[in-house]
Coordinates of C-alpha atoms in Angstrom, one line a residue:
X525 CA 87.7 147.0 135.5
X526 CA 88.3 145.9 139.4
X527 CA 90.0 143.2 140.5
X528 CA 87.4 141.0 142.2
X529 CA 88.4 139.2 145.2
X530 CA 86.2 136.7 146.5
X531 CA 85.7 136.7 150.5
X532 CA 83.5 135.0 153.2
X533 CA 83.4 135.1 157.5
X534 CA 84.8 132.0 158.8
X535 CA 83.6 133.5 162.4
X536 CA 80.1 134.8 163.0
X537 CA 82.1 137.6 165.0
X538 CA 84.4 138.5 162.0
X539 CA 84.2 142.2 160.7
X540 CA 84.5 142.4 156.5
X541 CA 87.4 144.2 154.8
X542 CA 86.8 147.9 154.5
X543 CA 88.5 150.8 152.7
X544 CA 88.3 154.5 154.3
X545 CA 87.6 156.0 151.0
X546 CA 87.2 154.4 147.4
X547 CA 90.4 155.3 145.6
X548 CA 92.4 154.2 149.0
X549 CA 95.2 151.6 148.4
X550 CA 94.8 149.3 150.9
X551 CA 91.9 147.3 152.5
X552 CA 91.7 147.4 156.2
X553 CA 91.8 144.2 158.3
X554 CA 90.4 143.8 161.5
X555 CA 91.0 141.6 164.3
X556 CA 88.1 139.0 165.1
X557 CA 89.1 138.1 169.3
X558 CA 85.5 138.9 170.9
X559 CA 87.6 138.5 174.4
X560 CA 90.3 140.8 173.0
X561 CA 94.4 139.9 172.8
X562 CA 97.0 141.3 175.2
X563 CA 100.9 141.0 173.9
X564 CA 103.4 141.5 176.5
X565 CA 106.5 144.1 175.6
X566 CA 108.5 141.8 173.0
X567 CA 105.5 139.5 172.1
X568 CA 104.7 138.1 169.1
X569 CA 101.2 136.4 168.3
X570 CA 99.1 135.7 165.2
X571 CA 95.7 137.6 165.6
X572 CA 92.7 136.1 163.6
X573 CA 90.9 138.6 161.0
X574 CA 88.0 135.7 161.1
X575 CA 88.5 135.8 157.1
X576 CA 89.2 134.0 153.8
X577 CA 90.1 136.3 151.3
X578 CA 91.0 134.7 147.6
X579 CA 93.2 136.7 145.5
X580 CA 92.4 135.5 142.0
X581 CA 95.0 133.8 139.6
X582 CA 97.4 136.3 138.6
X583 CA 96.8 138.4 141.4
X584 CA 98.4 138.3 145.2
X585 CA 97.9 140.7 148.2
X586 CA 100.3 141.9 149.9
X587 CA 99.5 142.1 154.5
X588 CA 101.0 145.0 155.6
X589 CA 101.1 147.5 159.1
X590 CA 99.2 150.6 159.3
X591 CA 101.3 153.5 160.0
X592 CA 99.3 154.8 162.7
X593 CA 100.2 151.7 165.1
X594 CA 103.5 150.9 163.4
X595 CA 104.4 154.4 164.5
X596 CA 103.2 153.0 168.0
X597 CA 105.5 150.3 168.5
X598 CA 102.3 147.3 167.2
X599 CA 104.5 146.2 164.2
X600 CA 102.9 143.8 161.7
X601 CA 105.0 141.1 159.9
X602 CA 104.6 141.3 156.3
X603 CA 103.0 138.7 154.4
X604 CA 102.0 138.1 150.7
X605 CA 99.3 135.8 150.4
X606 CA 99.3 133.7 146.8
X607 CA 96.4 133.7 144.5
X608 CA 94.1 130.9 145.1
X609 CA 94.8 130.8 148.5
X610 CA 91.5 130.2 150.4
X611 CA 92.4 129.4 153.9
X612 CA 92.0 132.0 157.1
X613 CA 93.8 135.2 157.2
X614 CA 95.9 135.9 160.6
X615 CA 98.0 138.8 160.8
X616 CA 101.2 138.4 163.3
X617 CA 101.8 141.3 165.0
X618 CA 104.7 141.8 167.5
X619 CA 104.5 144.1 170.7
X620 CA 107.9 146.4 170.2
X621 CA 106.7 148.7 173.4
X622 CA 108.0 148.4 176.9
X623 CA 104.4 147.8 177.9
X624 CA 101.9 145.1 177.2
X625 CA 99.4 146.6 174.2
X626 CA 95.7 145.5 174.3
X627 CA 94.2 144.3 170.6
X628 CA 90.5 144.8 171.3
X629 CA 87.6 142.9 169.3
X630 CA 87.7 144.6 165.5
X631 CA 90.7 147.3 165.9
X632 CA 92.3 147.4 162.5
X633 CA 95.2 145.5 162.8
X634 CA 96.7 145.7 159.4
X635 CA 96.0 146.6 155.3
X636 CA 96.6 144.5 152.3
X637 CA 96.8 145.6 148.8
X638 CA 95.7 144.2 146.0
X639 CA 99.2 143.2 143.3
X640 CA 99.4 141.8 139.6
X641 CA 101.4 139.0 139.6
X642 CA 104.0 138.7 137.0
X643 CA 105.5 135.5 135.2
X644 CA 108.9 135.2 136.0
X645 CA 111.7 132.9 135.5
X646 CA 115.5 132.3 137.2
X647 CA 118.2 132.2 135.3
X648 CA 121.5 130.7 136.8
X649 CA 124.4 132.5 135.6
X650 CA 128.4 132.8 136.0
X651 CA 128.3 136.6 135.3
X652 CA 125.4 138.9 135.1
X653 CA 124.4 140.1 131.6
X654 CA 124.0 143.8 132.6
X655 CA 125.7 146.4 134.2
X656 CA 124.9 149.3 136.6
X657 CA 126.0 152.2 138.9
X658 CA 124.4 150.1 142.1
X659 CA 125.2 146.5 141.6
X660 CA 126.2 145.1 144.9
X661 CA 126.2 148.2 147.0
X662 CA 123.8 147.7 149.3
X663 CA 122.4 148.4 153.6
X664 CA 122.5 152.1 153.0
X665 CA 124.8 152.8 150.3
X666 CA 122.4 155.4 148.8
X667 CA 122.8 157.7 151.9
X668 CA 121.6 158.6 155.0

């Protein structure tokens, strides 16, 4: 049975979620600027989907880049967005090209997935209660 996620336009101008094909992993998001967005070289700016998007209790999305522009230099900063949470979707995206990038009026500008989210509980400890061949290797210590 789907997850149902309830959604509404907070801008007359704001273009709905969309998925390429059905059994796609991600939603696309799209930017809702009718005048468009410019971001110099090094730029950051939140850019408005025009959305609210409510992940349902025990559920969370998870904002993420598309590889096409990530692979452009049009990064998107992560986000997770917590169930319940029914205030506007922006996406901040940062301009890592050595040119200004133009964000026009309902470009995808990023993809959120849809995540079950699990109880979970810390624990504070003096020594951890299992072993492994990682443990604190970490920043590359599984290769190249």
């Amino acid at each position: 049975m789907p997850v149902v996620l309830e959604w509404k336009k907070l801008s007359e101008t704001a273009k709905g979620p969309q998925k390429a094909h059905s059994d796609d992993a991600a939603w696309d998001l799209y930017a809702d600027c009718p005048e468009g967005i410019e971001l110099a070289p090094g730029e950051t700016k939140i850019v408005s989907s025009g959305l609210a998007i409510m992940p349902p209790r025990g559920w969370h999305c998870d904002l993420r880049g598309r590889s096409g522009m990530n692979s452009k230099g049009k990064f998107v900063i992560l986000g997770l967005i917590d169930s319940f949470y029914t205030g506007p979707w922006g996406v901040v995206l940062h301009n890592g090209n050595k040119d200004a990038i133009k964000i026009g009026h309902h470009d995808k500008i990023a993809q959120f997935t849809v995540m079950q989210t699990h109880e979970t509980k810390l624990v504070q400890v003096d020594d951890f209660s299992q072993t492994g061949d990682r443990m604190a290797s970490g920043f590359g210590s599984s290769g190249k």
